[in-house]
CSV table of C-alpha atoms and ligand atoms in Angstrom, one decimal:
chain,number,residue,atom,x,y,z
A,25,MET,CA,-22.3,32.9,31.9
A,26,ALA,CA,-20.9,31.3,28.8
A,27,ASP,CA,-23.1,29.1,26.7
A,28,VAL,CA,-23.2,25.6,27.9
A,29,LEU,CA,-23.1,22.7,25.4
A,30,ASP,CA,-25.9,20.3,26.1
A,31,LEU,CA,-24.3,17.0,25.2
A,32,THR,CA,-27.6,15.1,25.3
A,33,THR,CA,-29.1,17.0,22.4
A,34,LEU,CA,-26.1,16.8,20.1
A,35,ASP,CA,-26.5,15.2,16.6
A,36,ARG,CA,-24.8,11.9,16.8
A,37,SER,CA,-25.7,10.8,13.3
A,38,LEU,CA,-22.4,11.7,11.7
A,39,ALA,CA,-20.4,9.7,14.3
A,40,GLN,CA,-22.8,6.8,13.7
A,41,GLN,CA,-22.5,7.0,10.0
A,42,VAL,CA,-18.7,7.1,9.8
A,43,THR,CA,-17.9,4.5,12.4
A,44,PRO,CA,-20.5,1.8,11.7
A,45,GLY,CA,-21.1,-0.3,14.8
A,46,ARG,CA,-18.4,1.5,16.7
A,47,TRP,CA,-19.7,5.0,17.2
A,48,GLU,CA,-19.7,4.8,21.0
A,49,GLU,CA,-15.9,4.3,20.8
A,50,MET,CA,-15.8,7.4,18.6
A,51,LEU,CA,-17.6,9.4,21.3
A,52,SER,CA,-15.1,8.3,23.8
A,53,CYS,CA,-12.3,10.5,22.2
A,54,ILE,CA,-10.5,12.3,25.1
A,55,GLN,CA,-9.0,14.9,22.8
A,56,CYS,CA,-5.5,13.9,23.8
A,57,GLY,CA,-4.0,14.8,20.5
A,58,THR,CA,-2.0,11.6,20.0
A,59,CYS,CA,-3.5,11.3,16.5
A,60,SER,CA,-2.3,14.8,15.5
A,61,ALA,CA,1.1,14.3,16.9
A,62,SER,CA,1.5,11.0,15.1
A,63,CYS,CA,0.3,12.2,11.7
A,64,PRO,CA,3.0,12.8,9.1
A,65,ALA,CA,0.7,15.1,7.1
A,66,ALA,CA,-0.7,17.1,10.1
A,67,HIS,CA,1.5,20.1,9.3
A,68,ALA,CA,-0.3,20.6,6.0
A,69,MET,CA,-3.8,20.1,7.2
A,70,ASP,CA,-6.2,23.0,7.7
A,71,VAL,CA,-8.0,21.1,10.5
A,72,SER,CA,-5.8,18.8,12.7
A,73,PRO,CA,-7.0,15.2,13.2
A,74,ARG,CA,-7.8,15.8,16.8
A,75,ARG,CA,-10.0,18.8,16.0
A,76,MET,CA,-11.6,16.8,13.2
A,77,TRP,CA,-12.7,14.0,15.5
A,78,ARG,CA,-14.2,16.6,17.8
A,79,MET,CA,-16.1,18.0,14.9
A,80,VAL,CA,-17.3,14.5,14.0
A,81,ASN,CA,-18.7,14.1,17.5
A,82,LEU,CA,-20.3,17.4,17.3
A,83,GLY,CA,-22.0,16.5,14.0
A,84,LEU,CA,-20.4,19.4,12.1
A,85,VAL,CA,-20.7,17.8,8.7
A,86,ASP,CA,-20.4,20.9,6.5
A,87,GLU,CA,-17.3,22.1,8.3
A,88,ILE,CA,-15.7,18.7,7.8
A,89,MET,CA,-16.6,18.4,4.2
A,90,HIS,CA,-15.2,21.8,3.6
A,91,SER,CA,-11.8,21.0,5.1
A,92,LYS,CA,-9.0,19.4,3.1
A,93,THR,CA,-7.8,17.2,6.0
A,94,MET,CA,-9.2,13.9,4.8
A,95,TRP,CA,-7.5,14.4,1.4
A,96,LEU,CA,-4.1,14.7,3.0
A,97,CYS,CA,-4.4,11.4,4.8
A,98,SER,CA,-1.9,8.9,3.3
A,99,LEU,CA,-3.4,5.8,5.1
A,100,CYS,CA,-0.3,5.3,7.3
A,101,TYR,CA,-2.5,4.0,10.1
A,102,GLN,CA,-0.3,5.6,12.7
A,103,CYS,CA,-3.1,7.5,14.4
A,104,GLN,CA,-5.3,4.4,14.4
A,105,VAL,CA,-2.8,2.1,16.1
A,106,ARG,CA,-1.8,4.7,18.6
A,107,CYS,CA,-5.2,6.1,19.7
A,108,PRO,CA,-5.5,5.3,23.4
A,109,ARG,CA,-9.2,4.9,22.9
A,110,GLY,CA,-8.7,2.3,20.2
A,111,ILE,CA,-10.9,4.3,17.7
A,112,PRO,CA,-10.5,3.0,14.1
A,113,LEU,CA,-9.5,6.5,12.9
A,114,THR,CA,-8.0,5.6,9.5
A,115,GLU,CA,-11.0,3.6,8.6
A,116,THR,CA,-13.2,6.5,9.7
A,117,ILE,CA,-11.3,8.8,7.3
A,118,THR,CA,-12.0,6.5,4.5
A,119,ARG,CA,-15.7,6.7,5.4
A,120,LEU,CA,-15.5,10.5,5.3
A,121,LYS,CA,-13.9,10.3,1.9
A,122,GLU,CA,-16.7,8.0,0.7
A,123,MET,CA,-19.3,10.5,2.0
A,124,ALA,CA,-17.6,13.4,0.2
A,125,MET,CA,-17.3,11.5,-3.1
A,126,GLU,CA,-20.9,10.5,-2.9
A,127,ARG,CA,-22.0,14.1,-2.3
A,128,GLY,CA,-19.7,15.5,-4.9
A,129,LEU,CA,-18.0,17.6,-2.3
A,130,VAL,CA,-14.4,16.6,-2.9
A,131,ARG,CA,-12.3,19.6,-1.9
A,132,SER,CA,-9.3,18.4,-3.9
A,133,ARG,CA,-9.5,18.2,-7.6
A,134,ALA,CA,-6.4,16.0,-7.8
A,135,SER,CA,-7.8,13.5,-5.3
A,136,ALA,CA,-11.2,13.3,-7.0
A,137,ALA,CA,-9.4,12.6,-10.3
A,138,PHE,CA,-7.1,10.1,-8.7
A,139,TYR,CA,-10.0,8.0,-7.2
A,140,ARG,CA,-12.2,8.2,-10.3
A,141,SER,CA,-9.5,7.3,-12.8
A,142,PHE,CA,-8.3,4.4,-10.6
A,143,ALA,CA,-11.8,3.1,-10.1
A,144,TYR,CA,-12.5,3.3,-13.8
A,145,VAL,CA,-9.5,1.3,-14.7
A,146,MET,CA,-10.1,-1.3,-12.0
A,147,ARG,CA,-13.7,-1.8,-13.0
A,148,HIS,CA,-12.9,-1.9,-16.8
A,149,TYR,CA,-9.9,-4.2,-16.8
A,150,GLY,CA,-10.2,-5.9,-13.4
A,151,ARG,CA,-6.5,-5.0,-12.9
A,152,MET,CA,-4.5,-1.8,-12.9
A,153,ARG,CA,-3.1,-0.5,-16.1
A,154,GLU,CA,-0.7,2.2,-15.0
A,155,MET,CA,-0.3,4.0,-18.3
A,156,GLU,CA,-4.0,4.5,-18.9
A,157,PHE,CA,-4.5,5.4,-15.3
A,158,MET,CA,-1.8,8.0,-15.4
A,159,MET,CA,-3.2,9.5,-18.6
A,160,ARG,CA,-6.7,9.7,-17.2
A,161,PHE,CA,-5.4,11.1,-13.9
A,162,ILE,CA,-3.3,13.8,-15.5
A,163,LEU,CA,-6.0,14.8,-18.0
A,164,SER,CA,-8.7,15.1,-15.4
A,165,SER,CA,-6.7,16.7,-12.6
A,166,ASN,CA,-4.4,19.1,-14.3
A,167,PRO,CA,-3.3,18.6,-18.0
A,168,LEU,CA,-0.3,20.9,-17.3
A,169,GLY,CA,0.7,18.5,-14.6
A,170,ALA,CA,2.0,16.3,-17.4
A,171,LEU,CA,4.9,18.7,-17.6
A,172,GLY,CA,6.0,17.4,-14.2
A,173,TYR,CA,6.6,14.0,-15.8
A,174,ILE,CA,8.7,15.2,-18.7
A,175,LYS,CA,11.8,13.9,-17.1
A,176,LEU,CA,10.5,10.9,-15.3
A,177,GLY,CA,8.0,9.7,-17.9
A,178,PRO,CA,10.6,8.6,-20.5
A,179,ILE,CA,12.8,7.0,-17.9
A,180,LEU,CA,9.9,4.9,-16.6
A,181,PHE,CA,9.2,4.0,-20.2
A,182,LEU,CA,12.8,3.0,-21.0
A,183,ARG,CA,13.1,0.9,-17.9
A,184,GLY,CA,10.0,-1.0,-18.9
A,185,LYS,CA,8.2,0.4,-15.9
A,186,VAL,CA,5.2,1.4,-17.9
A,187,LYS,CA,4.1,-0.4,-21.0
A,188,LEU,CA,2.0,0.7,-23.9
A,189,GLU,CA,-1.3,-1.1,-24.0
A,190,LEU,CA,-4.1,0.1,-26.2
A,191,PRO,CA,-7.3,1.0,-24.4
A,192,THR,CA,-10.3,-1.2,-24.9
A,193,PHE,CA,-13.9,0.0,-24.9
A,194,GLY,CA,-17.3,-1.7,-24.4
A,195,LYS,CA,-18.1,-3.9,-21.5
A,196,GLY,CA,-15.9,-3.8,-18.5
A,197,ARG,CA,-14.4,-6.9,-16.8
A,198,LEU,CA,-16.0,-6.1,-13.4
A,199,ASP,CA,-19.1,-4.2,-14.5
A,200,ARG,CA,-21.5,-6.7,-13.1
A,201,LEU,CA,-19.8,-6.8,-9.8
A,202,PHE,CA,-19.7,-3.0,-9.5
A,203,GLU,CA,-23.3,-2.8,-10.4
A,204,ARG,CA,-24.3,-5.4,-7.9
A,205,VAL,CA,-22.4,-3.6,-5.1
A,206,ALA,CA,-24.2,-0.4,-6.0
A,207,GLU,CA,-27.5,-2.2,-6.0
A,208,LEU,CA,-26.8,-3.7,-2.6
A,209,GLU,CA,-25.9,-0.4,-1.2
A,210,GLY,CA,-29.1,1.1,-2.5
A,211,ARG,CA,-27.4,3.5,-4.8
A,212,LYS,CA,-29.2,2.3,-7.9
U,59,MET,CA,6.4,-25.4,1.7
U,60,LYS,CA,3.7,-24.3,-0.6
U,61,TYR,CA,1.6,-21.1,-0.9
U,62,THR,CA,-1.2,-19.8,-3.1
U,63,PHE,CA,0.3,-16.7,-4.8
U,64,TYR,CA,-1.4,-13.4,-5.4
U,65,PRO,CA,1.0,-11.3,-7.5
U,66,GLY,CA,-1.0,-8.0,-7.4
U,67,CYS,CA,-1.2,-5.4,-10.1
U,68,SER,CA,2.0,-3.5,-9.6
U,69,GLN,CA,4.0,-6.7,-10.1
U,70,GLU,CA,2.8,-6.8,-13.7
U,71,GLY,CA,3.9,-3.2,-14.4
U,72,THR,CA,6.1,-0.9,-12.4
U,73,ALA,CA,7.4,-3.5,-10.1
U,74,LEU,CA,7.9,-6.4,-12.5
U,75,GLU,CA,11.4,-6.8,-11.0
U,76,TYR,CA,9.9,-7.4,-7.6
U,77,LEU,CA,7.9,-10.3,-9.1
U,78,HIS,CA,10.8,-11.8,-10.9
U,79,SER,CA,13.3,-11.6,-8.0
U,80,THR,CA,10.7,-13.0,-5.6
U,81,LEU,CA,10.0,-16.0,-7.8
U,82,ALA,CA,13.8,-16.6,-8.3
U,83,VAL,CA,14.6,-16.4,-4.6
U,84,LEU,CA,11.7,-18.5,-3.4
U,85,GLU,CA,12.5,-21.1,-6.0
U,86,ALA,CA,16.1,-21.2,-4.8
U,87,LEU,CA,14.8,-21.7,-1.3
U,88,GLY,CA,12.6,-24.6,-2.4
U,89,VAL,CA,9.3,-22.8,-1.8
U,90,GLU,CA,6.5,-23.8,-4.1
U,91,LEU,CA,3.9,-21.3,-5.4
U,92,GLU,CA,0.6,-21.8,-7.2
U,93,GLU,CA,-0.5,-18.5,-8.8
U,94,LEU,CA,-4.1,-17.7,-8.3
U,95,GLU,CA,-5.9,-18.0,-11.6
U,96,ASP,CA,-8.1,-15.1,-12.8
U,97,TRP,CA,-7.1,-12.8,-9.9
U,98,THR,CA,-8.2,-9.2,-10.0
U,99,CYS,CA,-7.2,-6.0,-8.3
U,100,CYS,CA,-7.4,-6.0,-4.5
U,101,GLY,CA,-9.1,-2.6,-4.6
U,102,ALA,CA,-5.9,-0.7,-3.5
U,103,SER,CA,-6.7,2.4,-1.5
U,104,VAL,CA,-9.5,3.2,-3.9
U,105,ALA,CA,-12.3,0.7,-3.7
U,106,ALA,CA,-13.1,1.4,-0.1
U,107,VAL,CA,-13.4,5.2,-0.9
U,108,MET,CA,-15.8,4.5,-3.7
U,109,SER,CA,-17.9,2.4,-1.4
U,110,ASP,CA,-17.5,0.6,1.9
U,111,LEU,CA,-18.8,-2.7,0.5
U,112,LEU,CA,-16.7,-2.5,-2.7
U,113,GLY,CA,-13.7,-2.2,-0.4
U,114,ALA,CA,-14.5,-5.6,1.1
U,115,VAL,CA,-15.8,-7.2,-2.1
U,116,MET,CA,-12.6,-6.6,-4.2
U,117,PRO,CA,-10.3,-8.5,-1.9
U,118,ALA,CA,-13.0,-11.0,-1.1
U,119,ARG,CA,-13.3,-12.0,-4.8
U,120,ASN,CA,-9.6,-13.1,-4.7
U,121,LEU,CA,-9.9,-14.7,-1.3
U,122,ALA,CA,-12.9,-16.7,-2.5
U,123,LEU,CA,-10.8,-17.9,-5.5
U,124,ALA,CA,-8.0,-18.8,-3.2
U,125,GLU,CA,-10.3,-20.9,-1.0
U,126,GLN,CA,-11.2,-23.0,-4.0
U,127,ILE,CA,-7.7,-24.2,-4.4
U,128,ALA,CA,-6.5,-23.7,-0.9
U,129,ASP,CA,-5.9,-27.1,0.7
U,130,GLY,CA,-5.3,-25.1,3.9
U,131,ARG,CA,-2.6,-23.2,2.2
U,132,ASP,CA,-1.9,-19.5,3.0
U,133,LEU,CA,-2.2,-16.8,0.4
U,134,LEU,CA,1.1,-15.1,-0.2
U,135,THR,CA,1.2,-11.4,-1.3
U,136,VAL,CA,4.2,-9.2,-1.9
U,137,CYS,CA,2.4,-5.8,-1.7
U,138,SER,CA,1.6,-4.2,1.6
U,139,ALA,CA,-1.6,-2.6,0.4
U,140,CYS,CA,-2.9,-5.9,-1.0
U,141,TYR,CA,-1.9,-7.5,2.4
U,142,THR,CA,-3.8,-4.9,4.4
U,143,ASN,CA,-6.9,-5.2,2.2
U,144,PHE,CA,-6.9,-8.9,2.5
U,145,CYS,CA,-6.5,-8.7,6.3
U,146,ARG,CA,-9.3,-6.1,6.5
U,147,THR,CA,-11.6,-8.4,4.7
U,148,VAL,CA,-10.8,-11.4,6.8
U,149,GLU,CA,-11.7,-9.3,9.8
U,150,ALA,CA,-14.9,-8.0,8.2
U,151,ALA,CA,-15.9,-11.6,7.4
U,152,ALA,CA,-16.0,-12.5,11.1
U,153,ASP,CA,-19.3,-10.6,11.2
U,154,PRO,CA,-21.8,-13.1,9.7
U,155,LYS,CA,-24.1,-10.3,8.4
U,156,ARG,CA,-21.3,-8.5,6.7
U,157,LEU,CA,-20.1,-11.8,5.2
U,158,GLN,CA,-23.6,-12.5,3.9
U,159,THR,CA,-23.7,-9.1,2.1
U,160,ILE,CA,-20.2,-9.7,0.6
U,161,ASN,CA,-21.5,-13.0,-0.7
U,162,GLN,CA,-24.6,-11.5,-2.2
U,163,ALA,CA,-22.3,-9.3,-4.3
U,164,LEU,CA,-19.9,-12.2,-5.2
U,165,GLU,CA,-22.9,-14.2,-6.5
U,166,VAL,CA,-22.6,-12.4,-9.9
U,167,GLU,CA,-19.1,-13.8,-10.2
U,168,GLY,CA,-20.2,-17.3,-9.2
U,169,LEU,CA,-18.1,-17.2,-6.0
U,170,THR,CA,-18.7,-17.7,-2.3
U,171,TYR,CA,-16.3,-16.5,0.4
U,172,HIS,CA,-16.1,-18.3,3.7
U,173,GLY,CA,-13.4,-16.3,5.6
U,174,THR,CA,-11.0,-19.2,5.9
U,175,ILE,CA,-7.9,-18.1,4.1
U,176,ARG,CA,-4.9,-16.6,5.9
U,177,PRO,CA,-3.2,-13.9,4.0
U,178,ARG,CA,0.6,-13.7,4.5
U,179,HIS,CA,3.1,-10.9,3.6
U,180,LEU,CA,6.3,-11.9,1.9
U,181,MET,CA,8.2,-10.2,4.8
U,182,ASP,CA,6.5,-12.6,7.2
U,183,VAL,CA,7.2,-15.7,5.2
U,184,LEU,CA,10.9,-14.8,4.7
U,185,ALA,CA,11.4,-14.0,8.3
U,186,ASN,CA,9.2,-16.7,10.0
U,187,ASP,CA,8.5,-19.6,7.7
U,188,ILE,CA,12.0,-20.1,6.2
U,189,GLU,CA,14.8,-21.1,8.5
U,190,LEU,CA,17.6,-18.5,8.8
U,191,GLU,CA,20.0,-21.4,8.3
U,192,ALA,CA,18.4,-22.3,5.0
U,193,ILE,CA,19.0,-18.8,3.8
U,194,LYS,CA,22.6,-18.7,5.1
U,195,GLU,CA,23.2,-22.0,3.2
U,196,LYS,CA,22.2,-20.4,-0.1
U,197,VAL,CA,24.6,-17.4,0.3
U,198,GLN,CA,27.3,-17.6,-2.3
U,199,ARG,CA,28.4,-14.0,-2.5
U,200,PRO,CA,28.0,-12.4,0.9
U,201,LEU,CA,27.1,-8.8,0.8
U,202,GLU,CA,30.1,-7.9,2.9
U,203,GLY,CA,31.0,-4.3,3.1
U,204,LEU,CA,27.4,-3.3,2.1
U,205,THR,CA,25.4,-1.2,4.5
U,206,VAL,CA,21.6,-1.6,4.0
U,207,ALA,CA,18.9,0.6,5.5
U,208,PRO,CA,15.7,-1.6,6.1
U,209,TYR,CA,12.5,0.1,5.2
U,210,TYR,CA,9.2,-1.6,6.0
U,211,GLY,CA,6.7,1.2,5.3
U,212,CYS,CA,3.4,1.4,7.0
U,213,GLN,CA,1.0,-1.2,5.9
U,214,THR,CA,3.5,-4.1,6.1
U,215,VAL,CA,3.1,-3.7,9.9
U,216,ARG,CA,0.1,-1.5,10.4
U,217,PRO,CA,-2.7,-1.9,11.3
U,218,PHE,CA,-2.3,-5.7,11.1
U,219,SER,CA,1.0,-6.8,12.7
U,220,PRO,CA,0.8,-10.4,13.6
U,221,PHE,CA,4.5,-10.9,12.9
U,222,ASP,CA,6.2,-7.7,13.9
U,223,ASP,CA,6.1,-4.5,16.0
U,224,ASP,CA,4.0,-1.8,14.4
U,225,GLN,CA,6.3,1.0,15.6
U,226,ARG,CA,9.8,-0.5,15.5
U,227,PRO,CA,9.8,-3.6,13.3
U,228,THR,CA,12.8,-5.9,13.2
U,229,SER,CA,12.0,-8.7,10.7
U,230,MET,CA,14.7,-7.7,8.2
U,231,ILE,CA,17.6,-7.4,10.6
U,232,ALA,CA,18.6,-11.1,11.0
U,233,LEU,CA,17.9,-11.7,7.3
U,234,LEU,CA,20.1,-8.9,6.0
U,235,GLU,CA,22.8,-10.0,8.4
U,236,ALA,CA,22.5,-13.5,7.2
U,237,LEU,CA,23.2,-12.2,3.7
U,238,GLY,CA,26.4,-10.7,5.1
U,239,ALA,CA,25.2,-7.1,5.0
U,240,THR,CA,25.6,-4.5,7.7
U,241,VAL,CA,22.3,-3.0,8.9
U,242,HIS,CA,21.8,0.7,9.3
U,243,ARG,CA,19.0,1.3,11.8
U,244,HIS,CA,17.2,4.6,11.3
U,245,ALA,CA,14.2,6.5,12.7
U,246,ARG,CA,12.0,6.2,9.6
U,247,GLU,CA,11.9,2.4,9.1
U,248,ALA,CA,8.1,2.3,9.5
U,249,SER,CA,7.3,5.9,8.5
U,250,CYS,CA,5.1,6.7,5.6
U,251,CYS,CA,6.5,6.9,2.0
U,252,GLY,CA,3.9,9.4,1.0
U,253,THR,CA,1.7,6.9,-0.9
U,254,SER,CA,-0.6,8.5,-3.5
U,255,LEU,CA,0.0,11.9,-2.1
U,256,VAL,CA,3.1,12.0,-4.3
U,257,MET,CA,0.6,12.3,-7.1
U,258,THR,CA,-2.3,14.2,-5.5
U,259,LYS,CA,-0.6,16.5,-3.0
U,260,GLN,CA,3.0,16.4,-4.3
U,261,LYS,CA,4.6,18.8,-1.9
U,262,VAL,CA,3.4,16.8,1.1
U,263,GLY,CA,4.0,13.4,-0.5
U,264,LEU,CA,7.6,14.4,-1.4
U,265,SER,CA,8.3,15.6,2.1
U,266,MET,CA,7.3,12.2,3.5
U,267,ALA,CA,9.4,10.3,0.9
U,268,GLY,CA,12.3,12.8,1.5
U,269,ALA,CA,12.3,12.2,5.3
U,270,VAL,CA,12.7,8.4,4.7
U,271,LEU,CA,15.4,8.9,2.1
U,272,GLU,CA,17.4,11.3,4.3
U,273,ALA,CA,17.2,9.0,7.3
U,274,ALA,CA,18.6,6.2,5.2
U,275,LEU,CA,21.3,8.2,3.5
U,276,PRO,CA,24.2,6.9,5.6
U,277,ALA,CA,23.6,3.5,4.1
U,278,ASP,CA,24.6,2.2,0.6
U,279,CYS,CA,21.1,1.3,-0.3
U,280,ILE,CA,17.6,0.8,1.1
U,281,ALA,CA,15.7,-2.5,1.2
U,282,VAL,CA,11.9,-2.5,0.7
U,283,VAL,CA,9.1,-5.0,0.6
U,284,CYS,CA,6.3,-3.1,-1.1
U,285,PRO,CA,5.9,-1.8,-4.7
U,286,MET,CA,4.3,1.4,-3.6
U,287,CYS,CA,7.1,2.3,-1.2
U,288,HIS,CA,9.5,1.4,-4.0
U,289,VAL,CA,8.0,3.7,-6.6
U,290,ASN,CA,8.0,6.7,-4.2
U,291,LEU,CA,11.5,6.2,-2.9
U,292,ASP,CA,13.2,5.1,-6.1
U,293,SER,CA,11.5,7.3,-8.8
U,294,TYR,CA,11.1,10.6,-7.2
U,295,GLN,CA,14.7,11.3,-5.9
U,296,ASP,CA,15.2,14.1,-8.4
U,297,LYS,CA,12.1,15.9,-7.2
U,298,VAL,CA,12.9,15.2,-3.5
U,299,SER,CA,16.4,16.6,-4.1
U,300,GLY,CA,14.8,19.7,-5.6
U,301,ALA,CA,12.4,20.1,-2.7
U,302,LEU,CA,15.1,19.6,-0.1
U,303,GLY,CA,17.6,21.8,-1.9
U,304,LYS,CA,20.3,19.2,-1.7
U,305,PRO,CA,21.1,16.0,-3.7
U,306,VAL,CA,19.5,12.9,-2.3
U,307,ARG,CA,20.6,9.8,-4.1
U,308,ILE,CA,20.5,6.2,-2.8
U,309,PRO,CA,19.6,3.0,-4.6
U,310,VAL,CA,16.4,1.4,-3.5
U,311,LEU,CA,16.3,-2.4,-3.9
U,312,PHE,CA,13.6,-4.9,-3.2
U,313,LEU,CA,14.6,-7.3,-0.5
U,314,PRO,CA,14.5,-10.3,-2.8
U,315,GLN,CA,16.8,-8.5,-5.2
U,316,LEU,CA,19.4,-8.2,-2.5
U,317,MET,CA,18.8,-11.9,-1.5
U,318,GLY,CA,19.2,-12.9,-5.1
U,319,LEU,CA,22.5,-11.0,-5.4
U,320,ALA,CA,23.8,-12.8,-2.2
U,321,PHE,CA,22.6,-16.1,-3.6
U,322,GLY,CA,24.6,-15.4,-6.7
U,323,LEU,CA,21.5,-15.6,-9.0
U,324,PRO,CA,22.0,-14.3,-12.5
U,325,GLU,CA,21.5,-10.5,-12.5
U,326,GLU,CA,19.0,-10.5,-15.4
U,327,LYS,CA,16.6,-12.6,-13.2
U,328,LEU,CA,16.7,-9.8,-10.6
U,329,GLY,CA,15.8,-6.9,-12.9
U,330,LEU,CA,18.4,-4.5,-11.4
U,331,ARG,CA,18.5,-2.5,-14.6
U,332,ARG,CA,14.9,-1.5,-14.2
U,333,LEU,CA,15.5,0.7,-11.1
U,334,VAL,CA,15.2,4.4,-11.8
U,335,THR,CA,18.0,5.2,-9.4
U,336,PRO,CA,20.8,3.0,-10.7
U,337,ALA,CA,22.0,0.1,-8.5
U,338,ARG,CA,25.5,0.3,-9.9
U,339,PRO,CA,27.2,1.6,-6.7
U,340,VAL,CA,25.7,-1.4,-4.9
U,341,LEU,CA,27.0,-3.8,-7.5
U,342,GLU,CA,30.5,-2.2,-7.5
U,343,LYS,CA,30.7,-2.4,-3.7
U,344,ILE,CA,29.8,-6.1,-3.7
U,345,HIS,CA,32.2,-6.7,-6.5
U,346,ASN,CA,35.1,-4.8,-4.9
U,347,ALA,CA,34.6,-6.6,-1.6
U,348,HIS,CA,34.9,-9.9,-3.4
U,349,HIS,CA,38.0,-9.0,-5.1
U,350,ALA,CA,39.5,-7.7,-1.9
U,351,THR,CA,38.9,-11.0,-0.2
U,352,ARG,CA,40.2,-13.0,-3.1
U,353,ASP,CA,43.4,-10.9,-3.3
U,354,THR,CA,44.2,-11.4,0.4
Y,98,SF4,S1,-5.8,9.9,19.6
Y,98,SF4,FE1,-7.9,9.1,19.8
Y,98,SF4,S2,-8.6,9.8,21.9
Y,98,SF4,FE2,-6.7,11.0,21.3
Y,98,SF4,S3,-7.6,12.9,20.3
Y,98,SF4,FE3,-7.1,11.4,18.7
Y,98,SF4,S4,-9.0,10.3,18.4
Y,98,SF4,FE4,-9.2,11.4,20.4
Y,99,SF4,S1,-3.7,7.5,8.9
Y,99,SF4,FE1,-4.0,9.5,7.9
Y,99,SF4,S2,-4.7,10.8,9.5
Y,99,SF4,FE2,-3.9,9.0,10.5
Y,99,SF4,S3,-1.8,9.5,11.0
Y,99,SF4,FE3,-1.7,8.5,9.0
Y,99,SF4,S4,-1.9,10.2,7.5
Y,99,SF4,FE4,-2.5,11.0,9.5
């Protein structure tokens, strides 16, 4: 006889962690595949959304962290609004990303560079500065990637789409707020 | 009609023309705006990934500022990502414990958030607060002969969609027709533009932007209501053409730019020259239609 999965002994902590207060909904996934069929990036994912939700419910943290699926999510919210169980799927992907960032397990160099560069600029200036963000992103993801902007870069510049602003150093505009948040989340 | 106004980061940079055309059009319609002083980034798609709490605190900081001057007024945003972040935070604030934690963080900024402000998207305000008749009255140069493909993007209507359908939105139709344009309905009106994947996973991001552009191609231009959608659809057409192996070229205008053209507002106020894919074919078409009507 094939092995039988004993559902009562499964590790539910992952589901609890990534769907705060709503993990019972997460467990109600019926594996219908509506999420995968609705996802504009599913074709490029190594693990389909439907499979990933199963893995969440089975507590397979390592397998999920190892997959690139979450880094291909564009936050279109299509799976979330269509899930017949009403599971907040897109929000849950964001929690998985947070978990991966915290553990330093980001399986996409470009994504890690994107989030870190953006967060730095946001914290330091309080508002986006596209030029500095782009420089930081390109330098920390793939310096050769700058070549991809050889044509578009100058056009953006000439159209006034990006402006030159000198970087500032020292204390950041939202340092205190970021520090306070870290403190409240027990990360400091 | 008066709103508190949150411009959002993109409108100080890549999408300055969205800001200028919005201000010009709303002024023409007699809508008053009070810009939120000392606003900061809404957190975009990034704050919530850095930490769940930060993802609520970044929008809450602005919502708290808006409460101080609110007078019961709604908070107007023109960016769909800002809009979604504000709505997420309003929802989070319904939980008193969560609201308390948010406020423990905001303390260092000397702010308290109560969860009372209603965020509104420009699309909602244009379609539902302003009478269609008032818009028709302002039209001086109808966009006759111009076919426009509406594009709403994702977060304008998902996951919060108090004003439209999250699969098949319709807010733009009557408005574009009031401007005199013909509407080209297509299958990708609320599909994803590719968002930051265009930077981080370019092949995938470009395939999403490409699908939208291709669906809209029978039209003369696309109308958008989000700076992120605009960057992806307007600036990457060369790359999309390369990826699809055929030329894909179609001007992408912000909805208020089209409204401004129909209202006969001066072109420099509308920032049409800032578009990466030139708007010239659109201007020529409007121009020619006018000459044709004048000659007959
Ligand atoms: S759409 Fe919802 S219920 Fe269906 S497989 Fe996906 S997560 Fe499960
Ligand atoms: S929100 Fe993410 S996972 Fe869900 S359908 Fe959109 S891209 Fe796919």
